[in-house]
DNA sequence: TCTATAGTTCGGATAAATGGAACTATTGAA
DNA sequence: TTCAATAGTTCCATTTATCCGAACTATAGA
C-alpha cells in the first residue's frame, strides 16, 4: 500500500475539482464531508442516496476526491479519517466550493 | 441532422455542468463565449490554447456544452451562433458560473 | 448546378469507470 | 504470539466514454 497522494494547494486544478464533483456519488460524499464537524470514514458511505456502493468503487471515488485536492485522508488505526480541504481551496479559488455546495443543495431541495 | 437539443432551465443538472466544464478545452471555449459580447461560431475555436482541435472533436465539445445547458446554439446561414446561458443559470444556481469563471481566470493568471 | 464552408455523424482505436475477488494493514481477543 | 475481524487498496476483466479521421448534410453564393 503506497502512501496516499495529496496535491499541494498550488497544484490543485479547477478541471480536477469539477471532474471529481461531476459524479453524483462523489458530490454527495463531498457535501457530507464538507458539512460534517468531524472526520468521516470511507465505510460511512457504504450507501449513498439509498444505493449501495461496492467498496472497490468507494475506494476509487475517495481516491478521485483526494487527488483532486478536495479531501485529506489520514489513516487512524484501522480506518481512514477524511476531512475536506474547503478552507485551503477557498484561498485559491474564492467562492468556488460554496457555490457548488449551494447548487447541490438547491438541486436536492428542488428534487424533493 | 436532427434538431439541436437544449435542456429546459429546470432540467439543467449540476453534475452535467461540472462534467462539461471539467475538460480544459470546453472550459476555455465556454469562458470565451460567456465573456464575448456577440455570438461565437464553432469554427472560431479551431485552435484552443495554441492547440488545433479536430472539427469532429469540436462538434462533440459543443454538443456537451449544449446538452449541459451551458450554451445555446442556433444555425444562422451556414454557421452556428453560440451564446452562453449564464443569465438563465444564474437564476437556478446563483453564483455557480461566476465562481467557476473566476477560478478559471485565477488559474490562467497563476499559470502565466 | 457546382463549389465552398460549417457542422454533424459514423466507426474504429484508445482511455477511463465499474465492481467482484484477492490482498494488505491495523487492532483486539484468545 | 497467533488468529479473526475490520477497513481500505489493488488487480483485472467488462462495460462505457472519449478522440479523431473520413464520410455525410445543410446552407450560401457564384
Short mmCIF file of C-alpha atoms (C1' of nucleotides) in Angstrom, two decimals:
data_model
loop_
_atom_site.label_atom_id
_atom_site.label_comp_id
_atom_site.label_asym_id
_atom_site.label_seq_id
_atom_site.Cartn_x
_atom_site.Cartn_y
_atom_site.Cartn_z
CA UNK A 1 0.00 0.00 0.00
CA UNK A 2 1.76 3.10 -1.20
CA UNK A 3 1.31 6.34 0.75
CA UNK A 4 -1.73 8.46 -0.07
CA UNK A 5 -1.13 11.30 -2.51
CA UNK A 6 -2.40 14.76 -1.61
CA UNK A 7 -1.65 17.55 -4.07
CA UNK A 8 -0.19 20.78 -2.72
CA UNK A 9 -2.66 23.67 -2.76
CA UNK A 10 -0.92 25.32 -5.70
CA UNK A 11 -1.16 22.11 -7.72
CA UNK A 12 -4.93 21.82 -7.35
CA UNK A 13 -6.56 22.26 -10.75
CA UNK A 14 -10.02 23.61 -11.44
CA UNK A 15 -10.63 20.86 -14.00
CA UNK A 16 -9.78 18.20 -11.43
CA UNK A 17 -12.22 19.67 -8.91
CA UNK A 18 -15.01 19.89 -11.47
CA UNK A 19 -14.35 16.39 -12.72
CA UNK A 20 -14.35 14.97 -9.20
CA UNK A 21 -17.64 16.66 -8.37
CA UNK A 22 -19.32 15.82 -11.68
CA UNK A 23 -20.20 12.38 -10.33
CA UNK A 24 -23.42 12.16 -8.26
CA UNK A 25 -21.90 9.74 -5.75
CA UNK A 26 -18.79 11.84 -5.24
CA UNK A 27 -20.60 15.15 -4.91
CA UNK A 28 -22.85 13.53 -2.30
CA UNK A 29 -19.86 12.19 -0.38
CA UNK A 30 -18.02 15.51 -0.56
CA UNK A 31 -21.06 17.50 0.51
CA UNK A 32 -21.39 15.27 3.54
CA UNK A 33 -17.70 15.51 4.47
CA UNK A 34 -17.65 19.28 3.93
CA UNK A 35 -20.68 19.71 6.15
CA UNK A 36 -19.59 17.33 8.91
CA UNK A 37 -17.99 18.67 12.04
CA UNK A 38 -15.71 15.66 12.41
CA UNK A 39 -13.76 13.36 10.09
CA UNK A 40 -15.70 10.73 8.20
CA UNK A 41 -14.60 7.21 7.34
CA UNK A 42 -14.95 5.74 3.85
CA UNK A 43 -17.20 2.99 5.09
CA UNK A 44 -19.67 5.59 6.36
CA UNK A 45 -20.66 5.85 2.69
CA UNK A 46 -21.35 2.20 2.00
CA UNK A 47 -24.72 3.54 0.89
CA UNK A 48 -25.24 6.85 -0.91
CA UNK A 49 -28.79 8.04 -1.68
CA UNK A 50 -30.11 4.64 -0.62
CA UNK A 51 -27.92 2.93 -3.18
CA UNK A 52 -25.18 0.54 -2.03
CA UNK A 53 -21.71 1.35 -3.37
CA UNK A 54 -19.23 -1.55 -3.74
CA UNK A 55 -16.16 -0.92 -1.63
CA UNK A 56 -13.76 -1.03 -4.55
CA UNK A 57 -15.83 1.70 -6.19
CA UNK A 58 -15.94 3.67 -2.94
CA UNK A 59 -12.17 3.44 -2.67
CA UNK A 60 -11.88 4.72 -6.22
CA UNK A 61 -14.23 7.64 -5.53
CA UNK A 62 -12.23 8.66 -2.45
CA UNK A 63 -9.05 8.47 -4.49
CA UNK A 64 -10.52 10.82 -7.10
CA UNK A 65 -11.64 13.30 -4.42
CA UNK A 66 -8.24 13.07 -2.72
CA UNK A 67 -6.19 13.53 -5.89
CA UNK A 68 -8.36 16.46 -6.95
CA UNK A 69 -7.37 18.10 -3.65
CA UNK A 70 -10.89 18.16 -2.25
CA UNK A 71 -10.30 15.97 0.78
CA UNK A 72 -7.47 14.91 3.04
CA UNK A 73 -7.35 11.27 4.12
CA UNK A 74 -5.33 10.06 7.08
CA UNK A 75 -5.17 6.58 8.47
CA UNK A 76 -6.25 6.40 12.09
CA UNK A 77 -5.89 2.85 13.29
CA UNK A 78 -7.85 0.52 11.11
CA UNK A 79 -9.83 3.20 9.41
CA UNK A 80 -9.39 6.37 7.37
CA UNK A 81 -10.34 9.84 8.58
CA UNK A 82 -11.47 12.02 5.73
CA UNK A 83 -11.77 15.78 6.07
CA UNK A 84 -12.48 18.43 3.47
CA UNK A 85 -9.90 20.93 2.27
CA UNK A 86 -12.54 23.63 1.77
CA UNK A 87 -10.66 26.28 3.74
CA UNK A 88 -7.47 25.78 1.78
CA UNK A 89 -9.28 25.78 -1.57
CA UNK A 90 -11.14 28.93 -0.60
CA UNK A 91 -7.78 30.66 -0.60
CA UNK A 92 -7.01 29.59 -4.14
CA UNK A 93 -10.45 29.65 -5.74
CA UNK A 94 -12.62 32.00 -3.66
CA UNK A 95 -16.30 31.16 -3.66
CA UNK A 96 -15.97 28.07 -5.85
CA UNK A 97 -16.73 25.35 -3.31
CA UNK A 98 -19.51 27.30 -1.56
CA UNK A 99 -21.19 27.91 -4.93
CA UNK A 100 -21.03 24.22 -5.83
CA UNK A 101 -22.29 23.11 -2.41
CA UNK A 102 -25.09 25.65 -2.66
CA UNK A 103 -26.04 24.44 -6.15
CA UNK A 104 -26.08 20.88 -4.88
CA UNK A 105 -28.38 21.91 -2.04
CA UNK A 106 -30.66 23.80 -4.43
CA UNK A 107 -30.90 20.78 -6.69
CA UNK A 108 -31.58 18.38 -3.82
CA UNK A 109 -34.28 20.67 -2.45
CA UNK A 110 -35.84 21.03 -5.91
CA UNK A 111 -35.88 17.25 -6.37
CA UNK A 112 -37.68 16.67 -3.08
CA UNK B 1 -29.15 16.39 -38.97
CA UNK B 2 -31.63 16.20 -36.10
CA UNK B 3 -32.60 19.45 -34.37
CA UNK B 4 -30.29 20.65 -31.61
CA UNK B 5 -31.30 19.69 -28.09
CA UNK B 6 -31.35 22.38 -25.43
CA UNK B 7 -32.49 21.35 -21.96
CA UNK B 8 -35.11 23.48 -20.21
CA UNK B 9 -33.71 25.51 -17.32
CA UNK B 10 -35.32 23.24 -14.75
CA UNK B 11 -33.73 20.18 -16.36
CA UNK B 12 -30.19 21.53 -16.11
CA UNK B 13 -28.20 19.37 -13.70
CA UNK B 14 -25.24 20.45 -11.59
CA UNK B 15 -23.38 17.25 -12.47
CA UNK B 16 -23.81 17.98 -16.17
CA UNK B 17 -22.43 21.49 -15.80
CA UNK B 18 -19.43 20.31 -13.80
CA UNK B 19 -18.73 17.48 -16.21
CA UNK B 20 -18.93 19.80 -19.21
CA UNK B 21 -16.52 22.28 -17.62
CA UNK B 22 -14.11 19.62 -16.32
CA UNK B 23 -12.46 19.48 -19.74
CA UNK B 24 -9.76 22.11 -20.38
CA UNK B 25 -10.85 22.69 -23.97
CA UNK B 26 -14.51 23.08 -23.05
CA UNK B 27 -13.92 25.40 -20.13
CA UNK B 28 -11.76 27.56 -22.41
CA UNK B 29 -14.47 27.65 -25.07
CA UNK B 30 -17.20 28.41 -22.54
CA UNK B 31 -15.16 31.15 -20.88
CA UNK B 32 -14.70 32.78 -24.25
CA UNK B 33 -18.38 32.53 -25.19
CA UNK B 34 -19.50 33.76 -21.77
CA UNK B 35 -17.17 36.73 -22.00
CA UNK B 36 -17.93 37.63 -25.61
CA UNK B 37 -20.41 40.39 -26.41
CA UNK B 38 -21.67 38.63 -29.53
CA UNK B 39 -22.39 35.05 -30.61
CA UNK B 40 -19.41 32.87 -31.47
CA UNK B 41 -19.17 30.24 -34.19
CA UNK B 42 -17.77 26.76 -33.54
CA UNK B 43 -15.02 27.26 -36.07
CA UNK B 44 -13.78 30.24 -34.10
CA UNK B 45 -12.26 27.61 -31.81
CA UNK B 46 -10.36 25.60 -34.40
CA UNK B 47 -7.44 26.33 -32.07
CA UNK B 48 -7.66 26.48 -28.28
CA UNK B 49 -4.59 27.45 -26.25
CA UNK B 50 -2.47 27.21 -29.41
CA UNK B 51 -3.55 23.62 -29.91
CA UNK B 52 -5.55 22.65 -33.00
CA UNK B 53 -8.81 20.85 -32.26
CA UNK B 54 -10.15 18.45 -34.93
CA UNK B 55 -13.58 19.55 -36.05
CA UNK B 56 -15.29 16.32 -35.07
CA UNK B 57 -13.92 16.85 -31.57
CA UNK B 58 -15.02 20.48 -31.59
CA UNK B 59 -18.51 19.42 -32.61
CA UNK B 60 -18.55 16.94 -29.75
CA UNK B 61 -17.38 19.57 -27.24
CA UNK B 62 -20.13 21.97 -28.35
CA UNK B 63 -22.68 19.20 -28.02
CA UNK B 64 -21.59 18.52 -24.45
CA UNK B 65 -21.78 22.23 -23.54
CA UNK B 66 -25.19 22.50 -25.23
CA UNK B 67 -26.68 19.41 -23.59
CA UNK B 68 -25.39 20.52 -20.20
CA UNK B 69 -27.41 23.70 -20.70
CA UNK B 70 -24.37 25.99 -20.74
CA UNK B 71 -24.78 27.36 -24.25
CA UNK B 72 -27.48 27.91 -26.81
CA UNK B 73 -26.65 27.13 -30.46
CA UNK B 74 -28.66 28.45 -33.37
CA UNK B 75 -27.97 27.98 -37.02
CA UNK B 76 -27.56 31.26 -38.86
CA UNK B 77 -26.99 30.52 -42.52
CA UNK B 78 -24.03 28.24 -42.96
CA UNK B 79 -22.73 28.67 -39.47
CA UNK B 80 -23.80 28.27 -35.86
CA UNK B 81 -24.20 31.14 -33.42
CA UNK B 82 -23.35 30.09 -29.90
CA UNK B 83 -24.28 32.16 -26.88
CA UNK B 84 -23.97 31.40 -23.19
CA UNK B 85 -26.96 30.72 -20.94
CA UNK B 86 -25.24 32.34 -17.93
CA UNK B 87 -28.15 34.61 -17.07
CA UNK B 88 -30.65 31.74 -17.03
CA UNK B 89 -28.37 29.50 -14.99
CA UNK B 90 -27.77 32.29 -12.51
CA UNK B 91 -31.44 32.05 -11.65
CA UNK B 92 -31.21 28.37 -10.87
CA UNK B 93 -27.71 28.10 -9.39
CA UNK B 94 -26.80 31.56 -8.11
CA UNK B 95 -23.08 32.31 -8.14
CA UNK B 96 -22.06 28.99 -9.67
CA UNK B 97 -20.97 30.12 -13.12
CA UNK B 98 -19.28 33.33 -11.89
CA UNK B 99 -17.29 31.29 -9.33
CA UNK B 100 -16.14 28.82 -11.99
CA UNK B 101 -15.24 31.58 -14.45
CA UNK B 102 -13.35 33.37 -11.70
CA UNK B 103 -11.48 30.20 -10.74
CA UNK B 104 -10.56 29.67 -14.38
CA UNK B 105 -9.25 33.23 -14.58
CA UNK B 106 -7.26 32.77 -11.35
CA UNK B 107 -5.70 29.59 -12.68
CA UNK B 108 -4.87 31.13 -16.04
CA UNK B 109 -3.27 34.14 -14.33
CA UNK B 110 -1.31 31.89 -11.97
CA UNK B 111 -0.01 29.80 -14.89
CA UNK B 112 1.28 32.86 -16.74
"C1'" DT C 1 -25.92 23.23 -60.75
"C1'" DC C 2 -21.42 23.43 -58.85
"C1'" DT C 3 -18.33 24.62 -55.26
"C1'" DA C 4 -17.07 26.10 -50.82
"C1'" DT C 5 -17.90 26.39 -45.95
"C1'" DA C 6 -19.70 24.93 -41.33
"C1'" DG C 7 -21.04 21.30 -38.57
"C1'" DT C 8 -22.70 16.56 -37.71
"C1'" DT C 9 -22.45 11.58 -37.76
"C1'" DC C 10 -20.13 7.16 -38.22
"C1'" DG C 11 -16.86 3.85 -36.74
"C1'" DG C 12 -12.66 2.07 -35.02
"C1'" DA C 13 -8.95 2.82 -31.62
"C1'" DT C 14 -7.73 4.26 -27.04
"C1'" DA C 15 -8.68 5.52 -22.33
"C1'" DA C 16 -11.47 5.59 -18.11
"C1'" DA C 17 -15.21 3.78 -14.88
"C1'" DT C 18 -17.24 -0.25 -12.62
"C1'" DG C 19 -17.29 -3.97 -9.38
"C1'" DG C 20 -16.03 -8.81 -7.79
"C1'" DA C 21 -12.16 -11.20 -5.80
"C1'" DA C 22 -7.84 -11.28 -3.70
"C1'" DC C 23 -4.62 -8.70 -0.97
"C1'" DT C 24 -2.66 -5.51 2.86
"C1'" DA C 25 -2.63 -3.11 7.20
"C1'" DT C 26 -4.11 -2.46 11.83
"C1'" DT C 27 -6.50 -3.81 16.06
"C1'" DG C 28 -8.03 -6.61 19.65
"C1'" DA C 29 -9.03 -11.02 21.64
"C1'" DA C 30 -7.74 -15.96 22.69
"C1'" DT D 1 2.18 -14.84 19.55
"C1'" DT D 2 -1.41 -16.29 16.57
"C1'" DC D 3 -5.99 -15.73 14.88
"C1'" DA D 4 -10.05 -13.40 13.44
"C1'" DA D 5 -12.31 -9.14 12.25
"C1'" DT D 6 -12.45 -4.69 10.07
"C1'" DA D 7 -11.18 -1.01 6.73
"C1'" DG D 8 -9.27 0.05 2.54
"C1'" DT D 9 -6.49 -0.93 -1.62
"C1'" DT D 10 -5.15 -3.31 -5.75
"C1'" DC D 11 -5.89 -6.40 -9.62
"C1'" DC D 12 -8.28 -7.44 -13.64
"C1'" DA D 13 -11.99 -8.27 -16.79
"C1'" DT D 14 -16.09 -5.94 -18.55
"C1'" DT D 15 -18.51 -2.04 -19.81
"C1'" DT D 16 -18.65 2.70 -21.08
"C1'" DA D 17 -16.88 7.10 -22.70
"C1'" DT D 18 -13.59 9.89 -25.39
"C1'" DC D 19 -10.91 11.02 -29.51
"C1'" DC D 20 -10.40 11.88 -34.27
"C1'" DG D 21 -10.24 10.75 -39.37
"C1'" DA D 22 -13.46 10.05 -43.01
"C1'" DA D 23 -17.84 10.45 -44.98
"C1'" DC D 24 -22.04 12.96 -44.84
"C1'" DT D 25 -25.59 17.03 -44.55
"C1'" DA D 26 -27.08 21.72 -44.87
"C1'" DT D 27 -26.76 26.37 -46.46
"C1'" DA D 28 -24.91 30.19 -49.32
"C1'" DG D 29 -23.18 32.17 -53.21
"C1'" DA D 30 -21.08 32.11 -57.92
#
